[in-house]
Every structure is written in C-alpha cells, then in structure tokens.
Short mmCIF file of C-alpha atoms in Angstrom, two decimals:
data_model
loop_
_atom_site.label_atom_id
_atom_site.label_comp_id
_atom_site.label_asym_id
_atom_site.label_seq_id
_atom_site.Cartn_x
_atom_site.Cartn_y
_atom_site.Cartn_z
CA UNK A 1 -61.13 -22.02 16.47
CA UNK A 2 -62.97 -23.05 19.42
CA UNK A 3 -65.44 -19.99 20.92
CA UNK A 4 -64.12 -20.68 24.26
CA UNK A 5 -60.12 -20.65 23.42
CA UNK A 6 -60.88 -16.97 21.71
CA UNK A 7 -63.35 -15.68 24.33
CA UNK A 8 -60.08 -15.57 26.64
CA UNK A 9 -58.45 -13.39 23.58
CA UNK A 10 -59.89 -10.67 25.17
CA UNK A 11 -56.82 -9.35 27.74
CA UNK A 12 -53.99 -10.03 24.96
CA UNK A 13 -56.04 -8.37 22.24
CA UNK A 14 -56.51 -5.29 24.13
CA UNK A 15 -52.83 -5.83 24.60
CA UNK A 16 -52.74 -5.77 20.69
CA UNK A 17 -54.21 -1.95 20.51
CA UNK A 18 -52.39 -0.39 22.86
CA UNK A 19 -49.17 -1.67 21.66
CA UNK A 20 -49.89 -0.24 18.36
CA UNK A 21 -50.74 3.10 19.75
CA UNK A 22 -47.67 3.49 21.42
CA UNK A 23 -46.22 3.01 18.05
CA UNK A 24 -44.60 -0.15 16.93
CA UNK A 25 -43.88 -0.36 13.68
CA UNK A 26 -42.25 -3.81 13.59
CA UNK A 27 -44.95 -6.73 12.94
CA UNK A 28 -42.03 -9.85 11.99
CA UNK A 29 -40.89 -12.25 14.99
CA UNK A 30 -37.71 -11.72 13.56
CA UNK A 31 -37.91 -7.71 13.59
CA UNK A 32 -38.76 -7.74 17.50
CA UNK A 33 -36.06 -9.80 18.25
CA UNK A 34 -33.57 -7.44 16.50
CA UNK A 35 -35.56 -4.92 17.79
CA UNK A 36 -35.38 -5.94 21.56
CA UNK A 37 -31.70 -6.73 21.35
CA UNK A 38 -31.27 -2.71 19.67
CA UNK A 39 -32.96 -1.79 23.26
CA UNK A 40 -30.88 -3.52 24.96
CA UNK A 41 -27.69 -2.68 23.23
CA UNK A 42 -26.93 1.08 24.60
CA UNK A 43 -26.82 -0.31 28.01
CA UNK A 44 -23.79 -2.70 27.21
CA UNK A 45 -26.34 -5.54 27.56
CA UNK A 46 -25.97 -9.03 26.24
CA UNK A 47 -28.14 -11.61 24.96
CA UNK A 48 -28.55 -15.14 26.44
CA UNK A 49 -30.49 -18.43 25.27
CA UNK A 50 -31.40 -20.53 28.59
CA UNK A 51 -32.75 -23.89 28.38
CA UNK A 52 -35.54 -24.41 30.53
CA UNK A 53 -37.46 -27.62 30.46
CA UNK A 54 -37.43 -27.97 26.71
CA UNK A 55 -38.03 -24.39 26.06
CA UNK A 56 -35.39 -21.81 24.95
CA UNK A 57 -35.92 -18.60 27.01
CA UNK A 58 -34.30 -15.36 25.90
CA UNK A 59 -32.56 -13.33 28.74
CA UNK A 60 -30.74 -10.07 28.54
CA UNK A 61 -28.44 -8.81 31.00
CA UNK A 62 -25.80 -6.99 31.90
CA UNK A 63 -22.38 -8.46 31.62
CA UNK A 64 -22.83 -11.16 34.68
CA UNK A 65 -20.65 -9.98 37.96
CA UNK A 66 -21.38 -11.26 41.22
CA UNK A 67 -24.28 -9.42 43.04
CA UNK A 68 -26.16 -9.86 46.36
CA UNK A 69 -29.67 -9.25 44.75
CA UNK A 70 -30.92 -9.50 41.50
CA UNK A 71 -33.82 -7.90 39.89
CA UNK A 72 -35.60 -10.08 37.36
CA UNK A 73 -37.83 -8.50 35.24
CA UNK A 74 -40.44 -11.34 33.86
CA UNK A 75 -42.38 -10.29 30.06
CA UNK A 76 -46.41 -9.79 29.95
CA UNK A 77 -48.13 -12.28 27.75
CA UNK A 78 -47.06 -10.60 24.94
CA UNK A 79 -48.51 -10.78 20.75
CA UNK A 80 -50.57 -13.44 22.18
CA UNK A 81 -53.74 -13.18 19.52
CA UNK A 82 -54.18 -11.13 16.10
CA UNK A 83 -57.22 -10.37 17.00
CA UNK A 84 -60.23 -11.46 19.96
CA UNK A 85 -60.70 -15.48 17.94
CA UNK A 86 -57.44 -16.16 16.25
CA UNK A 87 -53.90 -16.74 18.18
CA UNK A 88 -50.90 -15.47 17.30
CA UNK A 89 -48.44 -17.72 15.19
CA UNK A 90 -45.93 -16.22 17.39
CA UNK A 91 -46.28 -14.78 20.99
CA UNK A 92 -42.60 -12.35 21.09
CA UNK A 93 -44.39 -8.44 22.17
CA UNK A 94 -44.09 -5.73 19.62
CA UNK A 95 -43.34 -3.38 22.84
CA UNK A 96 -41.18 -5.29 25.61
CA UNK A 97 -42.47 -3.40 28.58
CA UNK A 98 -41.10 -5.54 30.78
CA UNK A 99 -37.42 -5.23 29.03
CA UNK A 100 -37.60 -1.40 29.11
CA UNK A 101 -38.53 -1.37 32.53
CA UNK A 102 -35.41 -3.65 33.51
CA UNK A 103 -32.94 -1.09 31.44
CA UNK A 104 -34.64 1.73 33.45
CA UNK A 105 -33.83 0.10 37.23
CA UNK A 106 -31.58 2.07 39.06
CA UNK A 107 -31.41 0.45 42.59
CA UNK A 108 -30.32 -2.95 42.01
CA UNK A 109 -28.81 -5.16 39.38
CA UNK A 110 -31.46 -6.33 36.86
CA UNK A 111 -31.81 -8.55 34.19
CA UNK A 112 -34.71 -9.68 32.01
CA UNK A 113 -36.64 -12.81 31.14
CA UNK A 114 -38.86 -13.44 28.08
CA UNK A 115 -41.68 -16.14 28.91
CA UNK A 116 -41.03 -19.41 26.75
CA UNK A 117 -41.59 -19.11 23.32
CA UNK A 118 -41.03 -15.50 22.97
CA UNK A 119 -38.39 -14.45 20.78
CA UNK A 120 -37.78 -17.52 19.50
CA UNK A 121 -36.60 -18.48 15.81
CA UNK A 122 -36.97 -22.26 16.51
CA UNK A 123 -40.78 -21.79 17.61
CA UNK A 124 -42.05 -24.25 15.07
CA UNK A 125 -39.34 -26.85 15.95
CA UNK A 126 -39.39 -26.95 19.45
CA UNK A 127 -41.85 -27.71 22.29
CA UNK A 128 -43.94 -24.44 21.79
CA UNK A 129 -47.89 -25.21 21.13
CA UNK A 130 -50.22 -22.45 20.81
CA UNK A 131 -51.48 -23.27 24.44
CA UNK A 132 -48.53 -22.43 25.69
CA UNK A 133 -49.03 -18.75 25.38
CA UNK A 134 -53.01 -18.54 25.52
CA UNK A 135 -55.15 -21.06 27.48
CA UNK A 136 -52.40 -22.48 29.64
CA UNK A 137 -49.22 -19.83 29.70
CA UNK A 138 -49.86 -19.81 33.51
CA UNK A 139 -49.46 -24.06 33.17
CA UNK A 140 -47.18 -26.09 35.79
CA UNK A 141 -45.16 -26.90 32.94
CA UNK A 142 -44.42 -23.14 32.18
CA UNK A 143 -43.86 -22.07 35.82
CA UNK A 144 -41.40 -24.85 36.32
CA UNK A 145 -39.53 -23.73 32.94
CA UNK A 146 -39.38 -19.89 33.98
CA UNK A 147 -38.49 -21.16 37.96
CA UNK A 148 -35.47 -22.91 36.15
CA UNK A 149 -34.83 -20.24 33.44
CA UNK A 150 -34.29 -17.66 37.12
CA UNK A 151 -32.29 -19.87 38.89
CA UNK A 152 -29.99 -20.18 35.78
CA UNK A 153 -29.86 -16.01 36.30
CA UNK A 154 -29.20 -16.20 39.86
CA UNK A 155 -26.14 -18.57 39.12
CA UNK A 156 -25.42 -16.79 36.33
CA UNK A 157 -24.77 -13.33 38.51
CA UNK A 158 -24.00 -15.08 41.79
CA UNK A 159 -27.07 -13.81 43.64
CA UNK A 160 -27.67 -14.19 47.31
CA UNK A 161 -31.26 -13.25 47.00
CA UNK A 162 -33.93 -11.98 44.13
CA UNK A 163 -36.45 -9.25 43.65
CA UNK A 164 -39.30 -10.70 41.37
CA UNK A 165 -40.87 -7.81 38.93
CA UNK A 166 -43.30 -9.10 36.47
CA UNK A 167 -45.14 -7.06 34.06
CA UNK A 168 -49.03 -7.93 32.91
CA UNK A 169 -49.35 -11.83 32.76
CA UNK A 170 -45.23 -11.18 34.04
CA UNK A 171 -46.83 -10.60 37.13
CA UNK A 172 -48.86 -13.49 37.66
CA UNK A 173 -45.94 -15.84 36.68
CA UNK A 174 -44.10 -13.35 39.22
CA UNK A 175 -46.27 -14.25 42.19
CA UNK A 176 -46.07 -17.95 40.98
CA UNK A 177 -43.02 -18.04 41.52
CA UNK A 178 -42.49 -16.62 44.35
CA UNK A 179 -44.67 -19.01 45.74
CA UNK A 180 -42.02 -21.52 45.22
CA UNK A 181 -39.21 -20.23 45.90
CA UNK A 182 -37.18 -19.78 49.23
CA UNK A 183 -34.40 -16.68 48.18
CA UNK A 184 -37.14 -14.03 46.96
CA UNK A 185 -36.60 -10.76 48.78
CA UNK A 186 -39.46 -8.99 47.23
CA UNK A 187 -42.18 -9.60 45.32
CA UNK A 188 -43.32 -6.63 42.14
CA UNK A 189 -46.19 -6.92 39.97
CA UNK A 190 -46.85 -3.91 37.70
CA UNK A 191 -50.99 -4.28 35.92
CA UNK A 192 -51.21 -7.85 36.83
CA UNK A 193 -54.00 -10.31 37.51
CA UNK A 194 -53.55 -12.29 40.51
CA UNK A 195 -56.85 -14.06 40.45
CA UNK A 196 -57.58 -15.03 36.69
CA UNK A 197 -60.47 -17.06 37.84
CA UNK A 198 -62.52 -14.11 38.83
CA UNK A 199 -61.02 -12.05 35.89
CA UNK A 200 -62.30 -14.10 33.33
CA UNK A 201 -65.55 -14.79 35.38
CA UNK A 202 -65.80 -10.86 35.72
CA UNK A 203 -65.30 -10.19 32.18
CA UNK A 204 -67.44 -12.86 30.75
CA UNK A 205 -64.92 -14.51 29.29
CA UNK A 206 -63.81 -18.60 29.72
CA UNK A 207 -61.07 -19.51 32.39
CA UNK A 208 -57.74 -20.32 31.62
CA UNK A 209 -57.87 -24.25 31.85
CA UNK A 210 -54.83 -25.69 33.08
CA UNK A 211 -53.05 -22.37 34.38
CA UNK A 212 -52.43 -22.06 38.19
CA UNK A 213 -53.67 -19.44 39.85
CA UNK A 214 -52.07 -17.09 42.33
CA UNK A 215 -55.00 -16.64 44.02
CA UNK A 216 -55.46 -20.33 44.94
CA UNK A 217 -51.37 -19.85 46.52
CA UNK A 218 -51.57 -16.55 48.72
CA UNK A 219 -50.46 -18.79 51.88
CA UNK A 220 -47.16 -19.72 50.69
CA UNK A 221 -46.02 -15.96 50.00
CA UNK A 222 -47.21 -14.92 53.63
CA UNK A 223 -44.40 -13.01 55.11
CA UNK A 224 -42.86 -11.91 51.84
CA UNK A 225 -42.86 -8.05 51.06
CA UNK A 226 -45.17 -7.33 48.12
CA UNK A 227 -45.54 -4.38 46.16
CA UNK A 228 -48.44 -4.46 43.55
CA UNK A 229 -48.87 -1.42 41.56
CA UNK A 230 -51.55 -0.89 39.30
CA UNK A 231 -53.00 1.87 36.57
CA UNK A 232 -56.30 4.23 37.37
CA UNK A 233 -56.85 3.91 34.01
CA UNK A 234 -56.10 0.59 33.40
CA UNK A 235 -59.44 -0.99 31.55
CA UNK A 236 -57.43 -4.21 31.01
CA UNK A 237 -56.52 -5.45 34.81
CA UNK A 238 -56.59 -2.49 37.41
CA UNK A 239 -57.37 -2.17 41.47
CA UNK A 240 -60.00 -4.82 40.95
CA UNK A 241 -57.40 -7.68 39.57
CA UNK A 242 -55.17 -7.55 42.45
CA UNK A 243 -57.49 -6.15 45.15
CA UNK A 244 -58.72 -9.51 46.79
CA UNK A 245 -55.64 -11.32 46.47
CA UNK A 246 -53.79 -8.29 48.40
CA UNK A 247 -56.79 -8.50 51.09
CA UNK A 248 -56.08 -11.78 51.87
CA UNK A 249 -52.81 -10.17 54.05
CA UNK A 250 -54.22 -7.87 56.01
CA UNK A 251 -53.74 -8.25 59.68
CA UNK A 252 -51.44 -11.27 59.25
CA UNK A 253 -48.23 -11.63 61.02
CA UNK A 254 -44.64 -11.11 58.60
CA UNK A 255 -41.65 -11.66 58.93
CA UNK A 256 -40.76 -8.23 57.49
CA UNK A 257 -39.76 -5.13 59.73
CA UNK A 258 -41.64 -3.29 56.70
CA UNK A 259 -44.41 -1.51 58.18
CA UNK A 260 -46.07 -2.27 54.73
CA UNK A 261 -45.58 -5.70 53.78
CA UNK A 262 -48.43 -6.05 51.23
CA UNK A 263 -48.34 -2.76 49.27
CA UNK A 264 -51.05 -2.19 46.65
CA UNK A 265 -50.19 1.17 44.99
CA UNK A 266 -52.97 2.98 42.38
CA UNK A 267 -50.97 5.02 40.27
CA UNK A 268 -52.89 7.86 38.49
CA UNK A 269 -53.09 8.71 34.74
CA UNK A 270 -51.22 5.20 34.55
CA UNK A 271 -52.83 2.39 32.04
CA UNK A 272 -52.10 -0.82 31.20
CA UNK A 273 -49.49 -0.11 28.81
CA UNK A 274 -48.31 3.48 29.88
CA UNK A 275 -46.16 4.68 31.39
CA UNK A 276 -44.44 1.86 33.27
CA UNK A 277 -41.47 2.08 31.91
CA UNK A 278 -41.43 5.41 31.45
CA UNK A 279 -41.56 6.47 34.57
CA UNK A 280 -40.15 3.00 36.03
CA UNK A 281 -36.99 4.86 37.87
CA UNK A 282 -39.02 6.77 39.76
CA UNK A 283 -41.33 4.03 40.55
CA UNK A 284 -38.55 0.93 41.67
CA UNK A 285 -39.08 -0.06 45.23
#
C-alpha cells in the first residue's frame, strides 16, 4: 500500500468507528445488501439494478408513478477502508444513512442511489477498481455514471424536476452534479466536503488525485437554491468543509425568489453520523 493512497483513509475510517458505534452488526457485502433491502422493505419499496457506464448501481424506490419532483438521495463513501492504510475489498456502508434518510422524507417523492460499486455481488467481475471508491470516487468517470444512473430515476418516475440530497462524500457527488445538470430544483448536502482540496490540505492528508472538485465548479450552480447542513460536532467534515464554498454566493444575483438561496445550516448536538436520519423529517427542506 502506497503511504499516500492510505493517508486519504483518514475521512472513511473515521466513517468506520462511528458506524460501529451506532451498532452494526453485519460485516458481509452480502449481509448489507439483505440488510438495506430489509430497510427498505416496510415502506413497500423495491429494488432496482441501473446500468450506468459499465457500473451496476443499486436504487430503491417506491413503486415508480409519475411525479413532478423527485428527491434523490445519493450514499456517503461508504466501508471505504478497514482501517487508516488498507482499502476495503468492498465499499457497500454497514449503516446506509443516506437510504434511511430517503425512507424518512415526507415532502416529496424520494428514491435512493448507491454510488457505483456499492452493493454489488458482481464487484470482482465488473469495472469496479479499488480507486473507484478511495482516491478517485469523485472521478469524471464516476460523476458521469451516477449523472446517468439519476436520469434513469427521473425517467423512471416521470419527473419534471429533481431535488439533489447527498449524504457525506453523497454530497460532494450531489453538488457535482448539479453542476451539470439543467432540471435540479434544489440542491442538499447533509456533512459534506465541498472543497476536498483544502480538506485534505487541512488535515494533512494527500489529495484525491483524479476527483473533481466542487469547489473548482461553484459558477455553474449560481442561481440554484442550496441548502448545506452540517453537524457542531462533526470532527469528520463540519462548518469549515462547506464554509468557503457557500461564501463564494454571497451578494450574487439568483434566479430564486428565495430570500435564502445559499443556506448553510449548523445543526447542534448533530455529528457526522448522527442523527441525520433520525431526525431527517423534521429537517427536509
């Protein structure tokens, strides 16, 4: 293992702890499949494999009925590492925030996307390298597969228009994008990092070679409503990950009649991990 592919183990391996202290018991790729899909189940929700650029992304959804907007709600980074130098074998989370938060909306239809090669049994067959979910998991080549992965949802439901909620590294493939996209209504990150080039360079840690960065794309979401929240005791991302890239609105003209446009919300007691989903139906824009 290269000392500068594990240095940047540091955000997923915190990821790591805090999954296991909210108690997950299952450790098998196999095991948090089944377990996401007994999440899911209650709801009436169903399971579908998109192809996306020669990944197989997992979505789960309600059963698909026209709608005029659709939430998606886009997976953190996941089991990315075992521990800070060695990479995980398999990226699917032991906790799907981002799935439990998607079951919790109340406002809106929603659905939920897995990043590519999460939850998936052909991992070792497929296009999935371990890059794919450490150094470069923000890469052109995974943005363009989870751009085509939600435009297969917004087909799927009929959608007029789509609210983008992304969880943890969610988020930054969130504001990604929505950067590229013409029909996003809104714009949710929830304990993202929107400019991984000073994260890395704050925490001492080496930059994510060949991921795009938000940060280097705040002029093509001018005008869009944003909402970033973030945790006061979040020791993982925080204020300080999204801070700058939210300053870069202020003052500028929208095309929003929100008198708010660029929201950045510090919610207290929250941390990385809890209680996002939790408290999620309280929380939805």
């Amino acid at each position: 293992m290269k000392p500068r592919l594990a240095m940047t183990a540091l955000l997923s391996a915190g990821l790591v702890v805090l999954a296991t202290l909210a108690g997950c018991a299952t450790t098998s790729p196999e095991a948090r499949l089944q377990s996401a899909l007994a999440l899911a189940a209650p709801a009436g929700w169903q399971a579908s494999r998109i192809p996306a650029s020669g990944f197989q992304l997992l979505a789960l959804h309600p059963k698909p009925k026209p709608t005029a907007e659709l939430a998606v709600f886009i997976e953190g980074d996941g089991f990315a590492w075992v521990d800070p130098r060695t990479p995980s074998a398999d990226p699917t989370p032991r906790d799907p925030v981002a799935l439990r938060m998607a079951l919790a909306e109340r406002l809106r239809t929603s659905a939920y996307l897995a990043r590519p090669c999460q939850f998936d049994p052909s991992i070792t067959e497929g296009r999935c390298r371990t890059g794919h979910w450490t150094q470069a998991r923000y890469s052109p080549e995974i943005i363009a597969a989870m751009d085509e992965g939600v435009s297969r949802l917004k087909k799927m439901f009929d959608a007029e228009r789509l609210v983008l909620v992304g969880y943890s590294g969610g988020g930054t493939v969130a504001a990604l994008l929505a950067a590229r996209r013409q029909d996003v209504s809104l714009l949710v990150t929830v304990a993202a990092v929107l400019d991984h080039q000073a994260w890395t360079r704050a925490h001492r840690i080496s930059a994510l070679e060949g991921s795009l960065n938000p940060m280097d794309e705040w002029a093509r979401l001018q005008g869009l409503r944003q909402i970033h929240f973030t945790g006061s005791e979040d020791r993982i991302a925080g204020r300080a990950a999204v801070q700058a890239f939210a300053d870069r609105f202020a003052g500028r003209p929208v095309a929003s009649r929100d008198p708010a446009p660029v929201e950045l919300l510090d919610v207290q007691g929250f941390n990385h991990s809890c209680c996002w989903a939790e408290q999620w139906a309280r929380l939805s824009p």
